[in-house]
Coordinates of C-alpha atoms and ligand atoms in Angstrom, one line a residue:
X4 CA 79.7 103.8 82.8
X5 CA 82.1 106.7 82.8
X6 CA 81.5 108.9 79.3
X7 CA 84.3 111.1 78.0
X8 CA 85.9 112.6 74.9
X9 CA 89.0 112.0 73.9
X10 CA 90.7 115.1 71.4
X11 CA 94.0 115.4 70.1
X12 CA 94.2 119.1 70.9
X13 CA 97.4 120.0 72.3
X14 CA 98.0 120.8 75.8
X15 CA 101.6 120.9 76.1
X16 CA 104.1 118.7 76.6
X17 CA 104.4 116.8 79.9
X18 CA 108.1 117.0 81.0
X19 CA 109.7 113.8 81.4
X20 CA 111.1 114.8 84.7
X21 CA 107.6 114.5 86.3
X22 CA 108.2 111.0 86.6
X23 CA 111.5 111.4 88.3
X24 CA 112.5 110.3 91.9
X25 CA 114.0 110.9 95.1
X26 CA 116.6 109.2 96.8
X27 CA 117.9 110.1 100.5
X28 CA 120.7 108.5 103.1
X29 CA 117.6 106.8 104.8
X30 CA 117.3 104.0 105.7
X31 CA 117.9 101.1 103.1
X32 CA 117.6 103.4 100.5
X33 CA 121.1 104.3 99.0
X34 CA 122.7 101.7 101.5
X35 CA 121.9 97.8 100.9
X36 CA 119.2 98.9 98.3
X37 CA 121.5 100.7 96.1
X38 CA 125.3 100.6 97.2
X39 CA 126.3 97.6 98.6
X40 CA 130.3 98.1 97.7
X41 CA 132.6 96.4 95.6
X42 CA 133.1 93.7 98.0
X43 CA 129.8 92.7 98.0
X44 CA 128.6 88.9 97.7
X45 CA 125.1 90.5 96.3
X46 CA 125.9 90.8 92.6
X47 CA 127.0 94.3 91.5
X48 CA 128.6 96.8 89.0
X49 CA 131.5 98.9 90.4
X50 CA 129.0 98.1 94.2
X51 CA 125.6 99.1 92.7
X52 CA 123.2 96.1 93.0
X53 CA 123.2 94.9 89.4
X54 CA 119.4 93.6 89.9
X55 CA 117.7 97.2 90.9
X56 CA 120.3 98.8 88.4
X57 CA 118.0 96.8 86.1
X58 CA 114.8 97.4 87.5
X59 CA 115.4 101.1 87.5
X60 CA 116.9 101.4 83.7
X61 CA 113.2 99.8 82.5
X62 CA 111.7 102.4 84.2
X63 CA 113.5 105.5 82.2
X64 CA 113.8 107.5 85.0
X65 CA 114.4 111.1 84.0
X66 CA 115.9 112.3 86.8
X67 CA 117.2 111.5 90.6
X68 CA 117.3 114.1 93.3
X69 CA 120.0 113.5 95.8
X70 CA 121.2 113.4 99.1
X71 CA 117.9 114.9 101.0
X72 CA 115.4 115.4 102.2
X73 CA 116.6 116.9 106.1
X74 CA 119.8 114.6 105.4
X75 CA 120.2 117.2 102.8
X76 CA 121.0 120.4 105.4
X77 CA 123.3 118.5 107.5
X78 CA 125.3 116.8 104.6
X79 CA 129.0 118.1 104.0
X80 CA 129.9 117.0 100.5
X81 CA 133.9 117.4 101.5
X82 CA 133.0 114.0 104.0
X83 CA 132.1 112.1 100.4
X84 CA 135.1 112.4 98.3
X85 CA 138.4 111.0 97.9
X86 CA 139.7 107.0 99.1
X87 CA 136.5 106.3 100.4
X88 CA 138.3 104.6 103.7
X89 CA 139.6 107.4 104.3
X90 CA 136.3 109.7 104.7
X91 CA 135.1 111.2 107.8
X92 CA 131.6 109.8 109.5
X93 CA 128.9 111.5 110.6
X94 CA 125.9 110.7 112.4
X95 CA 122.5 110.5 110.6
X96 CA 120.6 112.9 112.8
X97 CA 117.2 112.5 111.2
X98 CA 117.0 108.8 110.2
X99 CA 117.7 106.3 113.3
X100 CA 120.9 108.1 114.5
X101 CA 123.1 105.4 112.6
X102 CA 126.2 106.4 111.7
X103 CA 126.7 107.5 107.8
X104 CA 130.6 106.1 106.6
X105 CA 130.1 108.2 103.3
X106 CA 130.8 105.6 100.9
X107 CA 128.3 107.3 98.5
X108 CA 129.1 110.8 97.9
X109 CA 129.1 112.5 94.8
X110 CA 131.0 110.6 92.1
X111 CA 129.2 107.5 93.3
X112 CA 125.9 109.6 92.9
X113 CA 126.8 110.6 89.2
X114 CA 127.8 107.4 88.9
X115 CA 124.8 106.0 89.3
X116 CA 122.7 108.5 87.4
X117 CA 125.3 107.0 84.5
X118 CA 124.4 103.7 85.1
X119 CA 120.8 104.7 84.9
X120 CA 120.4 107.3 82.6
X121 CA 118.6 109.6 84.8
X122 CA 119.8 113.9 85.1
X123 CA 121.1 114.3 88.5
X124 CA 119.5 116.8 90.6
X125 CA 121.7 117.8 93.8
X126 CA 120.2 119.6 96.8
X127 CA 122.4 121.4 98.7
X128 CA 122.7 122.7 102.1
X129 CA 121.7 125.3 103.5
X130 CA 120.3 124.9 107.0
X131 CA 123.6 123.9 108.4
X132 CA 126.2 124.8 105.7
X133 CA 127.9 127.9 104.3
X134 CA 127.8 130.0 101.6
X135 CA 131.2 128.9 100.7
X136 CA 130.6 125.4 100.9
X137 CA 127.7 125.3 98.2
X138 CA 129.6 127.7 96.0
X139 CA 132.5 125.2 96.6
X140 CA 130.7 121.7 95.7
X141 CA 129.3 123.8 92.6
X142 CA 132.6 124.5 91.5
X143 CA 133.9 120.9 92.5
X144 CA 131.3 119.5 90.4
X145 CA 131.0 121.7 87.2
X146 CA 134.0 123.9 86.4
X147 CA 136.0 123.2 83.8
X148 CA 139.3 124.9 83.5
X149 CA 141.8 125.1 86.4
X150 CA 140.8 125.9 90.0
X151 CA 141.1 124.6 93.8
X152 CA 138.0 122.4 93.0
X153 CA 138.3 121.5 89.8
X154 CA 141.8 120.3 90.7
X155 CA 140.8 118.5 93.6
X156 CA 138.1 116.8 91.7
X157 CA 141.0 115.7 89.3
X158 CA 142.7 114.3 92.1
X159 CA 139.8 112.6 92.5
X160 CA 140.0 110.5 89.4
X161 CA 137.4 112.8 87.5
X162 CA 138.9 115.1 85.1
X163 CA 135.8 116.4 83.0
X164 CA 133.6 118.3 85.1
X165 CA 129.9 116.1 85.6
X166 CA 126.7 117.8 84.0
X167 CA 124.8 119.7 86.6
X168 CA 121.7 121.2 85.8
X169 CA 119.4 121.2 88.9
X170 CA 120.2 122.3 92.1
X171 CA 118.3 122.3 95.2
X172 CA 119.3 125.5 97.6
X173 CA 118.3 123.8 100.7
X174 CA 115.0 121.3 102.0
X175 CA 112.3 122.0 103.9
X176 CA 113.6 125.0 105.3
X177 CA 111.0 125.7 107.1
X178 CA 111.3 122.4 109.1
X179 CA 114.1 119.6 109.2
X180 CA 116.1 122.5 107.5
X181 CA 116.2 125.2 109.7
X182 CA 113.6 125.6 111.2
X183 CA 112.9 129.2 109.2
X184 CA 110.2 131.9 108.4
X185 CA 109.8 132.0 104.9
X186 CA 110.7 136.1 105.2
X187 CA 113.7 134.6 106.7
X188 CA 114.3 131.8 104.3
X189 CA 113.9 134.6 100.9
X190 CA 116.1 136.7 102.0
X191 CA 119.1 133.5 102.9
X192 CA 117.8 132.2 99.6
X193 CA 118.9 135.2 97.3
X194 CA 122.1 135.5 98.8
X195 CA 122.9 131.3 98.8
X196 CA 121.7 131.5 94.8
X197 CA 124.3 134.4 94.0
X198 CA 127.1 132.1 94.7
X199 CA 125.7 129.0 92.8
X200 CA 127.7 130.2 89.6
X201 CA 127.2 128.7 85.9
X202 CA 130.3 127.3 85.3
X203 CA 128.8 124.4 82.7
X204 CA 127.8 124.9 79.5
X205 CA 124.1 125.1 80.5
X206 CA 123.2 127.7 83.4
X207 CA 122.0 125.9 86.4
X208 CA 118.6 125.3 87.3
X209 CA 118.1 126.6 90.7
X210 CA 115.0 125.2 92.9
X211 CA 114.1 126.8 95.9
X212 CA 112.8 125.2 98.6
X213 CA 108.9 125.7 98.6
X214 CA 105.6 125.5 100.1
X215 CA 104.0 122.1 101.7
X216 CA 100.3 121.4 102.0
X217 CA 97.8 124.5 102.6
X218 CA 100.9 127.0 103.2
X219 CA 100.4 129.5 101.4
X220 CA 101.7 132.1 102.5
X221 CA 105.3 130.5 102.2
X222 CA 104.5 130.5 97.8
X223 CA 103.0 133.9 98.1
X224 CA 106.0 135.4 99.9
X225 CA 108.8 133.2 97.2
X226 CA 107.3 134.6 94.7
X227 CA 106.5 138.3 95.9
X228 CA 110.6 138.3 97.1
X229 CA 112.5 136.8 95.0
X230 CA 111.2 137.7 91.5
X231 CA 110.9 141.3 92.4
X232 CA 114.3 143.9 92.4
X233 CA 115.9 141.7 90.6
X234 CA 117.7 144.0 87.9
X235 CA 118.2 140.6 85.4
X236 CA 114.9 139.1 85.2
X237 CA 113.5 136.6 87.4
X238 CA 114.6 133.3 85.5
X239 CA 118.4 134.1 87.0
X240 CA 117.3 133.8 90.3
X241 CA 114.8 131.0 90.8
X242 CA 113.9 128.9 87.6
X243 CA 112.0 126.1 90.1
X244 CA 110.0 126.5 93.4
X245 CA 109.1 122.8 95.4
X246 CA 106.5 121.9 97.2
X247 CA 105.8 118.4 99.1
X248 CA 102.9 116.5 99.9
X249 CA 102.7 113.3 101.2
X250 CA 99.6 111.0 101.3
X251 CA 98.8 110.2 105.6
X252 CA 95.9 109.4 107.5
X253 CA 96.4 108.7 111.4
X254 CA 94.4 106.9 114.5
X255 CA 93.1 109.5 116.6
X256 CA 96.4 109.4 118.6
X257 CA 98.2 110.4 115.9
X258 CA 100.0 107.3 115.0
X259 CA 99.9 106.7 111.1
X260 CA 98.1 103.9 110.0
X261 CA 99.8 101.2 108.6
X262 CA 100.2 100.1 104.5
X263 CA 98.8 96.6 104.8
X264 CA 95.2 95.2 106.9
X265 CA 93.1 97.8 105.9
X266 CA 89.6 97.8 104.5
X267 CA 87.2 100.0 102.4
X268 CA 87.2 103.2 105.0
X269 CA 91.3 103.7 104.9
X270 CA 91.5 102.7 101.4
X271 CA 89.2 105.6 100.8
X272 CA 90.4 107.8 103.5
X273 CA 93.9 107.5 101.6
X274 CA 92.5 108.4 98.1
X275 CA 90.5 111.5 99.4
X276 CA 93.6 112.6 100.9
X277 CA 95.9 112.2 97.7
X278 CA 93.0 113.7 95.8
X279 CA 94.1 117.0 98.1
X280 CA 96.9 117.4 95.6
X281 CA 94.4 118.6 92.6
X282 CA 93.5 121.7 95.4
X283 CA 97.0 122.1 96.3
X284 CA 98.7 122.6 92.5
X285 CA 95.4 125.2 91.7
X286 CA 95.8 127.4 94.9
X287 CA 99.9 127.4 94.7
X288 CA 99.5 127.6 90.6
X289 CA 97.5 130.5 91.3
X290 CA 99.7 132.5 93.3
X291 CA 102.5 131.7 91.1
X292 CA 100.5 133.1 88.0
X293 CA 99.7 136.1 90.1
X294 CA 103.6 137.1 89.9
X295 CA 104.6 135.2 87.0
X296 CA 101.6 134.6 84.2
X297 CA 103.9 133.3 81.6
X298 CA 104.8 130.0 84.0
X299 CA 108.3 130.7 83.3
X300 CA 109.2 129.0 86.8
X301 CA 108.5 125.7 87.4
X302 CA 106.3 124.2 90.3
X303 CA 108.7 120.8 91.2
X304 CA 106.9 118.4 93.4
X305 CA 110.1 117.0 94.9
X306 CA 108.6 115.0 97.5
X307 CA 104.8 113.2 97.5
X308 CA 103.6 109.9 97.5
X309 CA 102.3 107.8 100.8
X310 CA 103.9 107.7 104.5
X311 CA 102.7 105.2 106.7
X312 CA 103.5 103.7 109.5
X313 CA 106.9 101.5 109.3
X314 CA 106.6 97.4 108.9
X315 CA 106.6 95.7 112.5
X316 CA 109.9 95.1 113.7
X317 CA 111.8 97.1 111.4
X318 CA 114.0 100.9 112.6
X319 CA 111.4 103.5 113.2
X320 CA 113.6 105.7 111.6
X321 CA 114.4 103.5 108.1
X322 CA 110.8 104.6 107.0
X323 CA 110.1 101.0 105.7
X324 CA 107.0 100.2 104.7
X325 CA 105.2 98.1 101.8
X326 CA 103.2 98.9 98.9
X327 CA 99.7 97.7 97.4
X328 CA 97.3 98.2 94.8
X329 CA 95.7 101.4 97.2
X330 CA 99.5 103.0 96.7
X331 CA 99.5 102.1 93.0
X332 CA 96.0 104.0 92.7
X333 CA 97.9 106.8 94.6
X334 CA 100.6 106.7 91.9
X335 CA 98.2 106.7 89.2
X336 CA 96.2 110.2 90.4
X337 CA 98.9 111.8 91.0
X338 CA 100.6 110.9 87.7
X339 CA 97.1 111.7 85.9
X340 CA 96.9 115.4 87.7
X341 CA 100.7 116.3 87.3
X342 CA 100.6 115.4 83.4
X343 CA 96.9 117.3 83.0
X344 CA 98.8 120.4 85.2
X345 CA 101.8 120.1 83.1
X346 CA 101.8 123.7 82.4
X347 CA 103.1 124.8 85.8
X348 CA 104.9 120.8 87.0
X349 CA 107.7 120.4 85.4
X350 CA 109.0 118.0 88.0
X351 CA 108.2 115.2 90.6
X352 CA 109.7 113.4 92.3
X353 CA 108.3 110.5 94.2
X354 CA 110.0 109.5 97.7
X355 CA 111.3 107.1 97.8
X356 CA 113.3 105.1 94.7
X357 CA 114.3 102.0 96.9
X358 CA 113.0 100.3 100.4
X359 CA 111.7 104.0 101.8
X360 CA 108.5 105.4 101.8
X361 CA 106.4 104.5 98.6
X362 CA 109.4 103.0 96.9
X363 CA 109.1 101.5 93.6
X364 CA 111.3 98.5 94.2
X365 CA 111.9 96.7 98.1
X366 CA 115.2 94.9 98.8
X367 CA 116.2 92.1 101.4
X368 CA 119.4 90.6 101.1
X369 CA 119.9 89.7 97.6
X370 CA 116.2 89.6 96.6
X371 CA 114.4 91.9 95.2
X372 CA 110.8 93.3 94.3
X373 CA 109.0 96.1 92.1
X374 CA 106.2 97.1 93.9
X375 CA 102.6 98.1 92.6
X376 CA 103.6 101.5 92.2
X377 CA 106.7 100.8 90.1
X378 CA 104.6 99.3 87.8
X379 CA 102.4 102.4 87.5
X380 CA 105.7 104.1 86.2
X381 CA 106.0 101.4 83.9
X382 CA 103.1 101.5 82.9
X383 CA 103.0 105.5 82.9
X384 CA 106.5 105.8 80.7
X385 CA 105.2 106.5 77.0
X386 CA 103.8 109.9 78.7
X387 CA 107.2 111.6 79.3
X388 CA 108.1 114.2 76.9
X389 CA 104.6 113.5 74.9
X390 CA 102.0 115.9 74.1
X391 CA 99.2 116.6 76.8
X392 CA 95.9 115.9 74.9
X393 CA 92.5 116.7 75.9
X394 CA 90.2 114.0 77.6
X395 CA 87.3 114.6 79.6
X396 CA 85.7 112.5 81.4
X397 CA 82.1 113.0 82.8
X398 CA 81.8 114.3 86.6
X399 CA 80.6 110.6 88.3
X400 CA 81.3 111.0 91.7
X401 CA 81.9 108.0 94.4
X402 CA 80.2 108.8 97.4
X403 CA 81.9 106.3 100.7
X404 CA 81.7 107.1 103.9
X405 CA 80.8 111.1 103.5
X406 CA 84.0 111.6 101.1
X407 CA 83.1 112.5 97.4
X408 CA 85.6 111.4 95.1
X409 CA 85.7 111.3 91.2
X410 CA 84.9 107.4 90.1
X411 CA 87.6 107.6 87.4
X412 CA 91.3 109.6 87.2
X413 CA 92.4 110.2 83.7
X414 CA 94.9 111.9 81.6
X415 CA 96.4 111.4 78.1
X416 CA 99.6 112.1 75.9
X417 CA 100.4 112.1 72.2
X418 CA 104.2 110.9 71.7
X419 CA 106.3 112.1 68.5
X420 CA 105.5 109.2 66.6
X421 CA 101.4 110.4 66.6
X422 CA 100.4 107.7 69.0
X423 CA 98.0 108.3 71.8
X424 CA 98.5 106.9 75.8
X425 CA 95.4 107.0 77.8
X426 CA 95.5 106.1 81.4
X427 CA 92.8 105.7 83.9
X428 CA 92.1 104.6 87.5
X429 CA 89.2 103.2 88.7
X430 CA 88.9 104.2 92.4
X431 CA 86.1 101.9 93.2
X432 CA 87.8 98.8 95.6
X433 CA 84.0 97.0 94.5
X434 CA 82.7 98.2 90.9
X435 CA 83.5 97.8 87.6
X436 CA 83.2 100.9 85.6
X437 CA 83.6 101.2 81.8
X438 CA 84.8 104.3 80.2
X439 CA 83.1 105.1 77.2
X440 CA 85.4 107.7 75.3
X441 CA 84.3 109.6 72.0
X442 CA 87.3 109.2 70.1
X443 CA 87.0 109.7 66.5
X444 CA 90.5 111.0 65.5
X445 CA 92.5 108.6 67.0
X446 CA 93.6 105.1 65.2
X447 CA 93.1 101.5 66.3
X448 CA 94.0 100.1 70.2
X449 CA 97.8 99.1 69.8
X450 CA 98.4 97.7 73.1
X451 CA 95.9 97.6 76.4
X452 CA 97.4 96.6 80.0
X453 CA 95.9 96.6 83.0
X454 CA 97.5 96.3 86.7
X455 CA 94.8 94.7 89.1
X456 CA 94.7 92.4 92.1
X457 CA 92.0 89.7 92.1
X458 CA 93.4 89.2 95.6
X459 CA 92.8 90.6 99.2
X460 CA 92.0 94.4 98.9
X461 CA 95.6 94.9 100.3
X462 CA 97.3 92.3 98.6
X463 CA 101.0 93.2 97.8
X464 CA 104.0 91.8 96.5
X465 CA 106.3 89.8 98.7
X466 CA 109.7 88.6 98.5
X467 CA 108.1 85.1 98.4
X468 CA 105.7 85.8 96.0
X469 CA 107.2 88.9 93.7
X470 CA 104.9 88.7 91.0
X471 CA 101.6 89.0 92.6
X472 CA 100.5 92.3 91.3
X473 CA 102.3 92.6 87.9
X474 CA 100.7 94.0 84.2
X475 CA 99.0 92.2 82.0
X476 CA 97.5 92.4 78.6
X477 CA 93.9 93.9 79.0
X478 CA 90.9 91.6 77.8
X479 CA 87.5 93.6 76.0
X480 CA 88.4 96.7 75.0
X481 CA 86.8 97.6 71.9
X482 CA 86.9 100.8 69.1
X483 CA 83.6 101.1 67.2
X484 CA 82.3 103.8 64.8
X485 CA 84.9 106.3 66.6
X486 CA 83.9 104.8 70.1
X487 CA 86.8 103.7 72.4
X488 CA 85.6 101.4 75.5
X489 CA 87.4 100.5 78.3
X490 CA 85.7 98.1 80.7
X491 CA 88.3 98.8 84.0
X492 CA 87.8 96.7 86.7
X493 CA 87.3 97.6 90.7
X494 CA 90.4 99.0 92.1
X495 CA 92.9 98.9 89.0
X496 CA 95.3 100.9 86.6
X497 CA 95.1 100.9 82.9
X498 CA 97.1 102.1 80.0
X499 CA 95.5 102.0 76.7
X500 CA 98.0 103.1 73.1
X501 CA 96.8 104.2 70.1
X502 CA 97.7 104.2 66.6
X503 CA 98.0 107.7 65.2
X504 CA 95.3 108.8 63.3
X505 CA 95.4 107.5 60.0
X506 CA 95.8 110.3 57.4
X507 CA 95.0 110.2 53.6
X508 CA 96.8 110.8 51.0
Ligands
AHR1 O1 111.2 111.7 102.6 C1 111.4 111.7 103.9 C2 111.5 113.1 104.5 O2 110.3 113.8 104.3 C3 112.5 114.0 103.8 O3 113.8 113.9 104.3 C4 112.0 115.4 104.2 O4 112.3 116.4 103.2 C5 110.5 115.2 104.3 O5 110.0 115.7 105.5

């Protein structure tokens, strides 16, 4: 039994765009699992799949960040536009040294974020590209009145200029994206950002690329360079800072372990090491509040969620892999700790949307899945744009194989209508654990769903058997005398609404 408190005191709102996502020329990802062309047999609106147009649209995804990753700093946006037979092909350095035709480029990309409803969020190249070419693609994209981009984006077939608002000046720069100091990278980063000009009717966003893990010297130094000597106040320069994490554990030779056929000590081993994030957004938070108290610039986690080693027999490079209730878990902390640090994360991004990484919906040929984890967003929605509200839950620990780990990861939301999400994870692959919450001014249970998997600890959904792990209605949760119980079984997700409290007249 897990005892908590449950207060409608406000702890700000929880941007939608925290349950955004990430999708990269990798793979299956944007090819086969998105864009499959207008000539396709697989059915398909103007060559998007129509089936994971649908799966994504249920999901309300707020936003979609776009082309990289490291394709990112080695994409030229020029290669994506115009008669798409007639554009250029590259190689795709990073991700199995396939050939790219550039088929998708960047109406096909605001295209989809039509179809979908998601803000587009562009990242654009600086490890390999010029000045000129991100001032260029900014002015292709988002300028209005008459110019050499504008009009070659009319020639284009697009006439309006598409809604920009965040932009990514460069990836990983300190990897896969140039390989740079972070002295280096502030000082490349100031002068890229001058030339990404406002020409919408809402300034850009700018994100710079950020910190990974433990480095912190890499926030420290963003923050010390770029906010300081700036002579028209910070927000101008850098209104978002990344940072990626991604959920591995390895064999002693390095070699990642793999997302299916494990048993109690990797399924642990995999939550302790997503826990990690709760450290990470403290320490990096930290150093941002030392240069900027007010939080005016957001922490964006544009790239977390689990890498493991690829399914047998599929491209090393594609980054393949599947997804079960251990992932779904992951998705559900991670969730919990961005909404309950919503303060400083105003954006995630999970990699990756479709068939890379921890991908919330797996294509082959015309079939399709959603995947544990997609049903976590699901599951997850009612929190975007809500109200962080106050729950605590009571310090139980889980203590496995010399790893502590909290028994239960929480957070809840108050949407604009008054009614309360709660969502908890029960880490435990073996024990039950109910969560006892003191509740007294919130209403009656409206709906209670659980995701859980009476099945092999890494049971997952196949393209035989799709509906394996799926929600479903929760059985014995009770509200007594101001009481709120939630009996959550071994290894599973749940999302409990409530009515708003009932006022009197
Ligand atoms: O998501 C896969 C890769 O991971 C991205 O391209 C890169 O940014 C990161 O290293």
């Amino acid at each position: 039994m897990v005892d908590g408190i449950l207060t409608p005191v406000s702890g700000g709102t929880i941007s939608r765009h925290i349950y955004g996502h990430f999708s990269e020329h990798l793979g299956r990802c944007i090819y086969e699992g998105i864009w499959v062309g207008e000539d396709a047999s697989i059915p398909h609106v103007e060559g998007y799949r129509t089936d994971v147009l649908d799966a994504l649209r249920n999901l309300k995804i707020p936003v979609l960040r776009w082309p990289g990753g490291c394709f990112a700093d080695e994409y030229h946006w020029m290669d994506g536009i115009g008669p798409r037979e007639s554009r250029p092909t590259m190689i795709n350095t990073h991700w199995g040294g396939v050939t790219e035709n550039n088929h998708f480029g960047t109406h096909e990309f605001f295209r989809l974020c039509e179809l979908i409803d998601a803000e587009p969020y562009i990242c654009g190249n600086l490890g390999s590209g010029t000045v000129r070419e991100m001032s260029e693609w900014i002015e292709y994209m988002t300028f209005p009145g008459k110019s050499p981009m504008a009009d070659l984006r009319r020639k284009n077939g697009r006439e309006e200029p598409f809604r920009l608002k965040y932009f990514g000046v460069g990836n990983e720069s300190w990897g896969c994206g140039g390989s740079m100091t972070v002295e280096h990278y502030a000082d490349e980063y100031k002068r890229y950002q001058v030339y990404c000009r406002n020409f919408g009717p809402e300034p850009l966003f700018k994100i710079a690329c950020g910190s990974h893990d433990t480095n912190w010297h890499w926030t420290e130094v963003m923050m010390r360079e770029v906010m300081k000597i700036n002579p028209y106040g910070d927000l101008r320069r850098m209104q978002g800072l990344s940072f990626h994490y991604y959920t591995v554990i390895r064999h002693p030779d390095l070699r990642m372990k793999a997302a299916t056929g494990f048993g109690p000590e990797e399924y642990y081993a995999i939550l302790a090491e997503t826990l990690k994030m709760e450290e990470y957004l403290r320490i990096h938070g930290a150093i941002m509040d030392k240069y900027d108290p007010d939080r005016r610039v957001a922490l964006v986690v544009d790239e977390w969620g689990t890498w493991y080693a690829v399914e047998p027999g599929t491209n090393p490079g594609f980054l393949y892999q599947q997804n079960t209730m251990r992932d779904a878990l992951v998705a559900a902390i991670n969730l919990n700790l961005f909404n309950r640090n919503c303060h400083r994360v105003r954006m995630a991004n999970i990699a990756q949307l479709v068939n890379v990484l921890q991908a919330v919906v797996l294509t082959e040929g015309d079939r399709i899945l959603m995947t544990p984890t997609y049903h976590v967003f699901e599951m997850y929605k009612g929190h975007q744009d809500a109200e962080l509200v106050d729950l605590k839950l009571a310090d139980r620990r889980l203590e496995v194989d010399g790893k502590v780990l909290p028994a239960v990861s929480g957070s809840a939301s108050r949407a604009a209508d008054g009614s309360i999400l709660v969502t908890l994870a029960n880490l435990s692959h073996d024990t039950g654990e109910t969560v006892h919450l003191y509740a007294p001014e919130c209403g009656d249970v409206l709906e209670a769903r659980e995701l859980y998997s009476a099945g092999a600890m890494d049971a997952c959904n196949t393209f035989d058997n799709p509906g394996e792990i799926a929600p479903t209605p929760m059985a014995g949760v009770l509200r007594e005398d101001g009481w709120l119980s939630i009996p959550l079984r071994p290894m599973s997700v749940a999302a409990v609404r409530l009515a708003p409290f009932p006022t009197r007249a």
